[in-house]
Structure formats: structure tokens, C-alpha cells
Amino acid sequence: MEELMKLPYEYDALEPYIDAQTMEIHHSKHHQGYVNKFNAAMENSELKEKSVEEILKDLNQIPEEIKKAVVNNGGGVYNHNFFWGILKKETPFKEDSEIGKAIIEKFGSFDKFKEEFSNAAATQFGSGWAWLVLNKENQLEIIQTKNQDSVISLEMKPLLNIDVWEHAYYLKYQNKRPDYIEAFWNVVNWEKVNELFSEAKS
Ligand code: MN
């Protein structure tokens, strides 16, 4: 059983980049919906004592008859938990942080990284996510996932993600997904991403 994660900030904390109304509906309706449907799918399963993270890390353990519901809704629970955690204003990218140095080494510059990540987010066809991960080879990599598929099911450690479902931006940005992505860069919690990177490497 999962519970809806409490946001570590108020709904208006990310204004004007992500508006309070979008945050409230996204968290209290969409995210809550994934939690409810995940719990309903797990109700009679032997896996129900496991956390959503433990379940998503090995999709083979999920019985076929509930697999689709668990992947979609469990992914919805986990991906949003992660997303809320990497959002915060005024925690800018720092070139001399551990993640800062690693990004510059891998992508050439922060701007190049930003461009590549933004492009992955903009070109994810339909609903899904873009991610920065530490992959199996312990390399930084930018990847896209569709629907609520999660990188933790691919043996990858997430460092940063962006929700590009229309529900994440449509109220404020309508069809202009690139404008939402540009605004997102103002609310990335780089302190948190740096922490996640340190943990992922060890
Ligand atoms: Mn969402």
C-alpha cells in the first residue's frame, strides 16, 4: 500500500514557473489517482507488503493479470514522488558541484546538457517523461520513457526528471510544451540532484 506523498512545499511554491492550480490538480487529483489505482491493483497480491520501488525494480515478479495496472499506476506513483522531490526554486546549477563537474565532462557544457535534455522532453511523443540517469555502466545518460514507465525498471538510477504529460503544463502553457520545459529549468533543485548523484555513485 502506498500513500500520497506529502509535498515538501506549498502548491504555490514554484510560481510563476509552475502555477499553483496546476500543482494542486496534478498532486491531489492525478497523483492521488495513481496511488488509489495502484493500491486497488495490489489489494490481493502477495507483493502488497513491498514498496512501489521494490516492485518496479523487478517487473518479472508481478503476476500477469495485474502487471499492466501495476506498471502504469505504480510508475505514476513513483515517477511523481521523484519529480516533486527535485523541484525547488533558487537552487541553481553549480559548475563546481559533483553533478556539475560530471555533467560538464559528459555533455561539454551545462548549456549543451540543457539543450539535449530539453530536446528529449520536447520530442517525447505523447505522454511520458524525460530523465537524467546514471545508467548500468555508471554513465550519465538522458533518456525518455513513455506513459508512466519508470527508469528504475531499466536498472537505471534517476537523478532528474520532467513530466511531459499534458496535465503537467496545459493549464498555464496549453500546447506550448517547450515553454513549460524552459520554465522548468528555474525550478530544478540542483542541491537534491547533487545528493542523488552522490548516493547513486556509491
Ligand atoms: Mn503527471
JSON list of C-alpha atoms and ligand atoms in Angstrom, two decimals:
[
{"chain": "A", "resi": 1, "resn": "MET", "atom": "CA", "xyz": [0.00, 0.00, 0.00]},
{"chain": "A", "resi": 2, "resn": "GLU", "atom": "CA", "xyz": [1.22, 3.42, -0.89]},
{"chain": "A", "resi": 3, "resn": "GLU", "atom": "CA", "xyz": [0.08, 6.76, 0.44]},
{"chain": "A", "resi": 4, "resn": "LEU", "atom": "CA", "xyz": [0.06, 10.02, -1.45]},
{"chain": "A", "resi": 5, "resn": "MET", "atom": "CA", "xyz": [3.37, 11.72, -0.79]},
{"chain": "A", "resi": 6, "resn": "LYS", "atom": "CA", "xyz": [3.04, 14.99, 1.05]},
{"chain": "A", "resi": 7, "resn": "LEU", "atom": "CA", "xyz": [4.60, 17.78, -0.97]},
{"chain": "A", "resi": 8, "resn": "PRO", "atom": "CA", "xyz": [7.66, 19.28, 0.72]},
{"chain": "A", "resi": 9, "resn": "TYR", "atom": "CA", "xyz": [6.32, 22.77, -0.16]},
{"chain": "A", "resi": 10, "resn": "GLU", "atom": "CA", "xyz": [3.08, 24.65, -0.79]},
{"chain": "A", "resi": 11, "resn": "TYR", "atom": "CA", "xyz": [1.23, 24.42, -4.09]},
{"chain": "A", "resi": 12, "resn": "ASP", "atom": "CA", "xyz": [2.29, 27.97, -5.00]},
{"chain": "A", "resi": 13, "resn": "ALA", "atom": "CA", "xyz": [5.97, 27.43, -4.16]},
{"chain": "A", "resi": 14, "resn": "LEU", "atom": "CA", "xyz": [7.02, 27.11, -7.80]},
{"chain": "A", "resi": 15, "resn": "GLU", "atom": "CA", "xyz": [5.15, 30.16, -9.12]},
{"chain": "A", "resi": 16, "resn": "PRO", "atom": "CA", "xyz": [5.32, 31.66, -11.66]},
{"chain": "A", "resi": 17, "resn": "TYR", "atom": "CA", "xyz": [7.10, 28.81, -13.45]},
{"chain": "A", "resi": 18, "resn": "ILE", "atom": "CA", "xyz": [4.66, 26.10, -12.42]},
{"chain": "A", "resi": 19, "resn": "ASP", "atom": "CA", "xyz": [1.38, 27.58, -11.25]},
{"chain": "A", "resi": 20, "resn": "ALA", "atom": "CA", "xyz": [-0.44, 26.68, -8.04]},
{"chain": "A", "resi": 21, "resn": "GLN", "atom": "CA", "xyz": [-3.58, 25.43, -9.79]},
{"chain": "A", "resi": 22, "resn": "THR", "atom": "CA", "xyz": [-1.62, 23.01, -11.95]},
{"chain": "A", "resi": 23, "resn": "MET", "atom": "CA", "xyz": [0.31, 21.79, -8.90]},
{"chain": "A", "resi": 24, "resn": "GLU", "atom": "CA", "xyz": [-2.83, 21.25, -6.86]},
{"chain": "A", "resi": 25, "resn": "ILE", "atom": "CA", "xyz": [-4.67, 19.31, -9.55]},
{"chain": "A", "resi": 26, "resn": "HIS", "atom": "CA", "xyz": [-1.54, 17.40, -10.53]},
{"chain": "A", "resi": 27, "resn": "HIS", "atom": "CA", "xyz": [-0.84, 16.32, -6.95]},
{"chain": "A", "resi": 28, "resn": "SER", "atom": "CA", "xyz": [-4.31, 15.97, -5.38]},
{"chain": "A", "resi": 29, "resn": "LYS", "atom": "CA", "xyz": [-6.09, 14.50, -8.42]},
{"chain": "A", "resi": 30, "resn": "HIS", "atom": "CA", "xyz": [-3.63, 12.90, -10.86]},
{"chain": "A", "resi": 31, "resn": "HIS", "atom": "CA", "xyz": [-1.03, 11.65, -8.39]},
{"chain": "A", "resi": 32, "resn": "GLN", "atom": "CA", "xyz": [-3.73, 10.61, -5.92]},
{"chain": "A", "resi": 33, "resn": "GLY", "atom": "CA", "xyz": [-5.42, 8.71, -8.75]},
{"chain": "A", "resi": 34, "resn": "TYR", "atom": "CA", "xyz": [-2.29, 6.68, -9.42]},
{"chain": "A", "resi": 35, "resn": "VAL", "atom": "CA", "xyz": [-1.96, 5.90, -5.70]},
{"chain": "A", "resi": 36, "resn": "ASN", "atom": "CA", "xyz": [-5.58, 4.71, -5.50]},
{"chain": "A", "resi": 37, "resn": "LYS", "atom": "CA", "xyz": [-5.39, 2.57, -8.62]},
{"chain": "A", "resi": 38, "resn": "PHE", "atom": "CA", "xyz": [-2.04, 1.10, -7.62]},
{"chain": "A", "resi": 39, "resn": "ASN", "atom": "CA", "xyz": [-3.40, 0.11, -4.22]},
{"chain": "A", "resi": 40, "resn": "ALA", "atom": "CA", "xyz": [-6.53, -1.35, -5.80]},
{"chain": "A", "resi": 41, "resn": "ALA", "atom": "CA", "xyz": [-4.45, -3.44, -8.22]},
{"chain": "A", "resi": 42, "resn": "MET", "atom": "CA", "xyz": [-2.21, -4.68, -5.38]},
{"chain": "A", "resi": 43, "resn": "GLU", "atom": "CA", "xyz": [-5.00, -5.42, -2.93]},
{"chain": "A", "resi": 44, "resn": "ASN", "atom": "CA", "xyz": [-4.99, -9.20, -3.21]},
{"chain": "A", "resi": 45, "resn": "SER", "atom": "CA", "xyz": [-1.38, -9.62, -4.24]},
{"chain": "A", "resi": 46, "resn": "GLU", "atom": "CA", "xyz": [1.42, -11.28, -2.30]},
{"chain": "A", "resi": 47, "resn": "LEU", "atom": "CA", "xyz": [3.52, -8.29, -3.28]},
{"chain": "A", "resi": 48, "resn": "LYS", "atom": "CA", "xyz": [1.46, -5.82, -1.34]},
{"chain": "A", "resi": 49, "resn": "GLU", "atom": "CA", "xyz": [3.94, -5.58, 1.54]},
{"chain": "A", "resi": 50, "resn": "LYS", "atom": "CA", "xyz": [6.64, -4.37, -0.84]},
{"chain": "A", "resi": 51, "resn": "SER", "atom": "CA", "xyz": [7.22, -0.73, -1.66]},
{"chain": "A", "resi": 52, "resn": "VAL", "atom": "CA", "xyz": [6.37, 0.56, -5.11]},
{"chain": "A", "resi": 53, "resn": "GLU", "atom": "CA", "xyz": [10.10, 0.99, -5.71]},
{"chain": "A", "resi": 54, "resn": "GLU", "atom": "CA", "xyz": [10.87, -2.63, -4.87]},
{"chain": "A", "resi": 55, "resn": "ILE", "atom": "CA", "xyz": [8.11, -3.76, -7.18]},
{"chain": "A", "resi": 56, "resn": "LEU", "atom": "CA", "xyz": [9.11, -1.58, -10.14]},
{"chain": "A", "resi": 57, "resn": "LYS", "atom": "CA", "xyz": [12.76, -2.64, -9.89]},
{"chain": "A", "resi": 58, "resn": "ASP", "atom": "CA", "xyz": [11.77, -6.15, -10.96]},
{"chain": "A", "resi": 59, "resn": "LEU", "atom": "CA", "xyz": [8.73, -6.26, -13.21]},
{"chain": "A", "resi": 60, "resn": "ASN", "atom": "CA", "xyz": [9.11, -10.03, -13.64]},
{"chain": "A", "resi": 61, "resn": "GLN", "atom": "CA", "xyz": [7.79, -10.61, -10.13]},
{"chain": "A", "resi": 62, "resn": "ILE", "atom": "CA", "xyz": [4.40, -9.07, -11.00]},
{"chain": "A", "resi": 63, "resn": "PRO", "atom": "CA", "xyz": [1.61, -11.53, -11.87]},
{"chain": "A", "resi": 64, "resn": "GLU", "atom": "CA", "xyz": [0.48, -11.11, -15.49]},
{"chain": "A", "resi": 65, "resn": "GLU", "atom": "CA", "xyz": [-3.13, -10.33, -14.61]},
{"chain": "A", "resi": 66, "resn": "ILE", "atom": "CA", "xyz": [-2.19, -7.19, -12.66]},
{"chain": "A", "resi": 67, "resn": "LYS", "atom": "CA", "xyz": [1.02, -6.28, -14.47]},
{"chain": "A", "resi": 68, "resn": "LYS", "atom": "CA", "xyz": [-0.32, -3.53, -16.68]},
{"chain": "A", "resi": 69, "resn": "ALA", "atom": "CA", "xyz": [-2.18, -1.82, -13.83]},
{"chain": "A", "resi": 70, "resn": "VAL", "atom": "CA", "xyz": [0.82, -2.08, -11.52]},
{"chain": "A", "resi": 71, "resn": "VAL", "atom": "CA", "xyz": [3.31, -0.78, -14.09]},
{"chain": "A", "resi": 72, "resn": "ASN", "atom": "CA", "xyz": [1.09, 2.14, -15.13]},
{"chain": "A", "resi": 73, "resn": "ASN", "atom": "CA", "xyz": [-0.13, 3.18, -11.71]},
{"chain": "A", "resi": 74, "resn": "GLY", "atom": "CA", "xyz": [2.92, 2.17, -9.69]},
{"chain": "A", "resi": 75, "resn": "GLY", "atom": "CA", "xyz": [5.02, 4.10, -12.20]},
{"chain": "A", "resi": 76, "resn": "GLY", "atom": "CA", "xyz": [2.63, 7.02, -11.76]},
{"chain": "A", "resi": 77, "resn": "VAL", "atom": "CA", "xyz": [3.19, 6.89, -8.01]},
{"chain": "A", "resi": 78, "resn": "TYR", "atom": "CA", "xyz": [6.97, 6.57, -8.14]},
{"chain": "A", "resi": 79, "resn": "ASN", "atom": "CA", "xyz": [7.65, 9.00, -11.01]},
{"chain": "A", "resi": 80, "resn": "HIS", "atom": "CA", "xyz": [5.66, 11.77, -9.33]},
{"chain": "A", "resi": 81, "resn": "ASN", "atom": "CA", "xyz": [7.22, 11.15, -5.90]},
{"chain": "A", "resi": 82, "resn": "PHE", "atom": "CA", "xyz": [10.58, 11.59, -7.58]},
{"chain": "A", "resi": 83, "resn": "PHE", "atom": "CA", "xyz": [9.50, 14.64, -9.58]},
{"chain": "A", "resi": 84, "resn": "TRP", "atom": "CA", "xyz": [8.17, 16.58, -6.55]},
{"chain": "A", "resi": 85, "resn": "GLY", "atom": "CA", "xyz": [11.48, 15.93, -4.84]},
{"chain": "A", "resi": 86, "resn": "ILE", "atom": "CA", "xyz": [13.65, 17.52, -7.49]},
{"chain": "A", "resi": 87, "resn": "LEU", "atom": "CA", "xyz": [11.63, 20.75, -7.77]},
{"chain": "A", "resi": 88, "resn": "LYS", "atom": "CA", "xyz": [12.56, 23.87, -5.84]},
{"chain": "A", "resi": 89, "resn": "LYS", "atom": "CA", "xyz": [13.21, 27.48, -6.67]},
{"chain": "A", "resi": 90, "resn": "GLU", "atom": "CA", "xyz": [16.53, 29.20, -6.16]},
{"chain": "A", "resi": 91, "resn": "THR", "atom": "CA", "xyz": [18.73, 26.12, -6.01]},
{"chain": "A", "resi": 92, "resn": "PRO", "atom": "CA", "xyz": [20.75, 26.77, -9.17]},
{"chain": "A", "resi": 93, "resn": "PHE", "atom": "CA", "xyz": [23.16, 24.59, -11.08]},
{"chain": "A", "resi": 94, "resn": "LYS", "atom": "CA", "xyz": [26.70, 24.87, -9.74]},
{"chain": "A", "resi": 95, "resn": "GLU", "atom": "CA", "xyz": [29.61, 24.06, -12.03]},
{"chain": "A", "resi": 96, "resn": "ASP", "atom": "CA", "xyz": [31.85, 23.09, -9.12]},
{"chain": "A", "resi": 97, "resn": "SER", "atom": "CA", "xyz": [29.38, 20.64, -7.55]},
{"chain": "A", "resi": 98, "resn": "GLU", "atom": "CA", "xyz": [29.91, 16.91, -8.09]},
{"chain": "A", "resi": 99, "resn": "ILE", "atom": "CA", "xyz": [27.00, 16.68, -10.52]},
{"chain": "A", "resi": 100, "resn": "GLY", "atom": "CA", "xyz": [28.06, 19.95, -12.14]},
{"chain": "A", "resi": 101, "resn": "LYS", "atom": "CA", "xyz": [31.52, 18.62, -12.94]},
{"chain": "A", "resi": 102, "resn": "ALA", "atom": "CA", "xyz": [30.13, 15.30, -14.17]},
{"chain": "A", "resi": 103, "resn": "ILE", "atom": "CA", "xyz": [27.59, 16.99, -16.46]},
{"chain": "A", "resi": 104, "resn": "ILE", "atom": "CA", "xyz": [30.21, 19.27, -17.99]},
{"chain": "A", "resi": 105, "resn": "GLU", "atom": "CA", "xyz": [32.57, 16.35, -18.51]},
{"chain": "A", "resi": 106, "resn": "LYS", "atom": "CA", "xyz": [29.86, 14.25, -20.19]},
{"chain": "A", "resi": 107, "resn": "PHE", "atom": "CA", "xyz": [27.98, 16.85, -22.24]},
{"chain": "A", "resi": 108, "resn": "GLY", "atom": "CA", "xyz": [30.63, 19.52, -22.82]},
{"chain": "A", "resi": 109, "resn": "SER", "atom": "CA", "xyz": [28.80, 22.33, -21.06]},
{"chain": "A", "resi": 110, "resn": "PHE", "atom": "CA", "xyz": [25.71, 22.96, -18.97]},
{"chain": "A", "resi": 111, "resn": "ASP", "atom": "CA", "xyz": [24.05, 24.62, -21.97]},
{"chain": "A", "resi": 112, "resn": "LYS", "atom": "CA", "xyz": [24.66, 21.56, -24.13]},
{"chain": "A", "resi": 113, "resn": "PHE", "atom": "CA", "xyz": [23.21, 19.31, -21.45]},
{"chain": "A", "resi": 114, "resn": "LYS", "atom": "CA", "xyz": [20.21, 21.59, -21.06]},
{"chain": "A", "resi": 115, "resn": "GLU", "atom": "CA", "xyz": [19.64, 21.59, -24.80]},
{"chain": "A", "resi": 116, "resn": "GLU", "atom": "CA", "xyz": [19.85, 17.80, -25.04]},
{"chain": "A", "resi": 117, "resn": "PHE", "atom": "CA", "xyz": [17.59, 17.20, -22.04]},
{"chain": "A", "resi": 118, "resn": "SER", "atom": "CA", "xyz": [15.07, 19.81, -23.24]},
{"chain": "A", "resi": 119, "resn": "ASN", "atom": "CA", "xyz": [15.06, 18.21, -26.66]},
{"chain": "A", "resi": 120, "resn": "ALA", "atom": "CA", "xyz": [14.36, 14.78, -25.14]},
{"chain": "A", "resi": 121, "resn": "ALA", "atom": "CA", "xyz": [11.47, 16.29, -23.17]},
{"chain": "A", "resi": 122, "resn": "ALA", "atom": "CA", "xyz": [10.07, 18.17, -26.17]},
{"chain": "A", "resi": 123, "resn": "THR", "atom": "CA", "xyz": [10.25, 15.22, -28.55]},
{"chain": "A", "resi": 124, "resn": "GLN", "atom": "CA", "xyz": [8.84, 12.51, -26.27]},
{"chain": "A", "resi": 125, "resn": "PHE", "atom": "CA", "xyz": [5.86, 11.61, -28.45]},
{"chain": "A", "resi": 126, "resn": "GLY", "atom": "CA", "xyz": [2.62, 11.75, -26.49]},
{"chain": "A", "resi": 127, "resn": "SER", "atom": "CA", "xyz": [2.67, 11.28, -22.73]},
{"chain": "A", "resi": 128, "resn": "GLY", "atom": "CA", "xyz": [5.80, 10.41, -20.83]},
{"chain": "A", "resi": 129, "resn": "TRP", "atom": "CA", "xyz": [8.93, 11.64, -19.13]},
{"chain": "A", "resi": 130, "resn": "ALA", "atom": "CA", "xyz": [12.49, 12.71, -19.82]},
{"chain": "A", "resi": 131, "resn": "TRP", "atom": "CA", "xyz": [15.20, 11.73, -17.36]},
{"chain": "A", "resi": 132, "resn": "LEU", "atom": "CA", "xyz": [18.83, 12.20, -16.48]},
{"chain": "A", "resi": 133, "resn": "VAL", "atom": "CA", "xyz": [20.04, 8.90, -15.06]},
{"chain": "A", "resi": 134, "resn": "LEU", "atom": "CA", "xyz": [23.13, 7.07, -14.01]},
{"chain": "A", "resi": 135, "resn": "ASN", "atom": "CA", "xyz": [23.00, 4.00, -16.24]},
{"chain": "A", "resi": 136, "resn": "LYS", "atom": "CA", "xyz": [24.25, 0.46, -15.66]},
{"chain": "A", "resi": 137, "resn": "GLU", "atom": "CA", "xyz": [27.72, 1.49, -16.77]},
{"chain": "A", "resi": 138, "resn": "ASN", "atom": "CA", "xyz": [27.69, 4.31, -14.22]},
{"chain": "A", "resi": 139, "resn": "GLN", "atom": "CA", "xyz": [27.48, 6.87, -17.01]},
{"chain": "A", "resi": 140, "resn": "LEU", "atom": "CA", "xyz": [25.21, 9.87, -17.14]},
{"chain": "A", "resi": 141, "resn": "GLU", "atom": "CA", "xyz": [22.55, 9.41, -19.80]},
{"chain": "A", "resi": 142, "resn": "ILE", "atom": "CA", "xyz": [19.45, 11.27, -20.95]},
{"chain": "A", "resi": 143, "resn": "ILE", "atom": "CA", "xyz": [16.51, 9.03, -21.76]},
{"chain": "A", "resi": 144, "resn": "GLN", "atom": "CA", "xyz": [12.80, 9.20, -22.50]},
{"chain": "A", "resi": 145, "resn": "THR", "atom": "CA", "xyz": [10.10, 6.91, -21.14]},
{"chain": "A", "resi": 146, "resn": "LYS", "atom": "CA", "xyz": [6.54, 6.63, -22.37]},
{"chain": "A", "resi": 147, "resn": "ASN", "atom": "CA", "xyz": [3.37, 6.78, -20.29]},
{"chain": "A", "resi": 148, "resn": "GLN", "atom": "CA", "xyz": [4.33, 6.04, -16.67]},
{"chain": "A", "resi": 149, "resn": "ASP", "atom": "CA", "xyz": [7.20, 3.67, -17.44]},
{"chain": "A", "resi": 150, "resn": "SER", "atom": "CA", "xyz": [9.96, 4.24, -14.94]},
{"chain": "A", "resi": 151, "resn": "VAL", "atom": "CA", "xyz": [13.73, 4.19, -15.32]},
{"chain": "A", "resi": 152, "resn": "ILE", "atom": "CA", "xyz": [14.09, 2.11, -12.16]},
{"chain": "A", "resi": 153, "resn": "SER", "atom": "CA", "xyz": [12.61, -0.80, -14.12]},
{"chain": "A", "resi": 154, "resn": "LEU", "atom": "CA", "xyz": [15.56, -0.44, -16.52]},
{"chain": "A", "resi": 155, "resn": "GLU", "atom": "CA", "xyz": [18.27, -0.78, -13.85]},
{"chain": "A", "resi": 156, "resn": "MET", "atom": "CA", "xyz": [18.92, 2.94, -14.01]},
{"chain": "A", "resi": 157, "resn": "LYS", "atom": "CA", "xyz": [19.26, 5.37, -11.14]},
{"chain": "A", "resi": 158, "resn": "PRO", "atom": "CA", "xyz": [17.25, 8.55, -11.65]},
{"chain": "A", "resi": 159, "resn": "LEU", "atom": "CA", "xyz": [18.84, 11.92, -10.98]},
{"chain": "A", "resi": 160, "resn": "LEU", "atom": "CA", "xyz": [16.37, 14.31, -12.61]},
{"chain": "A", "resi": 161, "resn": "ASN", "atom": "CA", "xyz": [13.07, 14.00, -14.43]},
{"chain": "A", "resi": 162, "resn": "ILE", "atom": "CA", "xyz": [10.41, 16.10, -16.09]},
{"chain": "A", "resi": 163, "resn": "ASP", "atom": "CA", "xyz": [6.78, 15.16, -16.53]},
{"chain": "A", "resi": 164, "resn": "VAL", "atom": "CA", "xyz": [5.68, 15.95, -20.09]},
{"chain": "A", "resi": 165, "resn": "TRP", "atom": "CA", "xyz": [2.12, 14.66, -19.81]},
{"chain": "A", "resi": 166, "resn": "GLU", "atom": "CA", "xyz": [-0.22, 17.47, -20.85]},
{"chain": "A", "resi": 167, "resn": "HIS", "atom": "CA", "xyz": [-1.69, 17.53, -17.33]},
{"chain": "A", "resi": 168, "resn": "ALA", "atom": "CA", "xyz": [1.70, 18.84, -16.13]},
{"chain": "A", "resi": 169, "resn": "TYR", "atom": "CA", "xyz": [1.52, 22.05, -18.14]},
{"chain": "A", "resi": 170, "resn": "TYR", "atom": "CA", "xyz": [-1.68, 22.51, -20.16]},
{"chain": "A", "resi": 171, "resn": "LEU", "atom": "CA", "xyz": [-3.50, 24.96, -17.84]},
{"chain": "A", "resi": 172, "resn": "LYS", "atom": "CA", "xyz": [-0.70, 27.50, -17.99]},
{"chain": "A", "resi": 173, "resn": "TYR", "atom": "CA", "xyz": [1.15, 26.67, -21.20]},
{"chain": "A", "resi": 174, "resn": "GLN", "atom": "CA", "xyz": [-1.58, 24.99, -23.31]},
{"chain": "A", "resi": 175, "resn": "ASN", "atom": "CA", "xyz": [0.07, 23.35, -26.33]},
{"chain": "A", "resi": 176, "resn": "LYS", "atom": "CA", "xyz": [3.40, 25.10, -25.78]},
{"chain": "A", "resi": 177, "resn": "ARG", "atom": "CA", "xyz": [5.36, 22.28, -24.20]},
{"chain": "A", "resi": 178, "resn": "PRO", "atom": "CA", "xyz": [8.74, 23.93, -24.98]},
{"chain": "A", "resi": 179, "resn": "ASP", "atom": "CA", "xyz": [7.74, 26.99, -22.89]},
{"chain": "A", "resi": 180, "resn": "TYR", "atom": "CA", "xyz": [6.97, 24.73, -19.93]},
{"chain": "A", "resi": 181, "resn": "ILE", "atom": "CA", "xyz": [10.30, 22.97, -20.37]},
{"chain": "A", "resi": 182, "resn": "GLU", "atom": "CA", "xyz": [12.14, 26.29, -20.44]},
{"chain": "A", "resi": 183, "resn": "ALA", "atom": "CA", "xyz": [10.33, 27.36, -17.25]},
{"chain": "A", "resi": 184, "resn": "PHE", "atom": "CA", "xyz": [11.23, 24.02, -15.60]},
{"chain": "A", "resi": 185, "resn": "TRP", "atom": "CA", "xyz": [14.92, 24.99, -15.54]},
{"chain": "A", "resi": 186, "resn": "ASN", "atom": "CA", "xyz": [14.09, 27.71, -12.99]},
{"chain": "A", "resi": 187, "resn": "VAL", "atom": "CA", "xyz": [12.75, 25.17, -10.51]},
{"chain": "A", "resi": 188, "resn": "VAL", "atom": "CA", "xyz": [15.27, 22.34, -10.62]},
{"chain": "A", "resi": 189, "resn": "ASN", "atom": "CA", "xyz": [16.59, 21.57, -7.15]},
{"chain": "A", "resi": 190, "resn": "TRP", "atom": "CA", "xyz": [20.24, 21.10, -8.04]},
{"chain": "A", "resi": 191, "resn": "GLU", "atom": "CA", "xyz": [21.18, 20.50, -4.40]},
{"chain": "A", "resi": 192, "resn": "LYS", "atom": "CA", "xyz": [18.89, 17.49, -4.41]},
{"chain": "A", "resi": 193, "resn": "VAL", "atom": "CA", "xyz": [20.16, 16.28, -7.80]},
{"chain": "A", "resi": 194, "resn": "ASN", "atom": "CA", "xyz": [23.70, 16.55, -6.47]},
{"chain": "A", "resi": 195, "resn": "GLU", "atom": "CA", "xyz": [22.77, 14.48, -3.40]},
{"chain": "A", "resi": 196, "resn": "LEU", "atom": "CA", "xyz": [21.12, 11.83, -5.57]},
{"chain": "A", "resi": 197, "resn": "PHE", "atom": "CA", "xyz": [24.22, 11.68, -7.75]},
{"chain": "A", "resi": 198, "resn": "SER", "atom": "CA", "xyz": [26.50, 11.17, -4.73]},
{"chain": "A", "resi": 199, "resn": "GLU", "atom": "CA", "xyz": [24.30, 8.33, -3.47]},
{"chain": "A", "resi": 200, "resn": "ALA", "atom": "CA", "xyz": [23.94, 6.75, -6.92]},
{"chain": "A", "resi": 201, "resn": "LYS", "atom": "CA", "xyz": [27.70, 6.58, -7.45]},
{"chain": "A", "resi": 202, "resn": "SER", "atom": "CA", "xyz": [28.47, 4.90, -4.13]},
{"chain": "B", "resi": 1, "resn": "MN", "atom": "MN", "xyz": [1.97, 13.88, -14.01]}
]
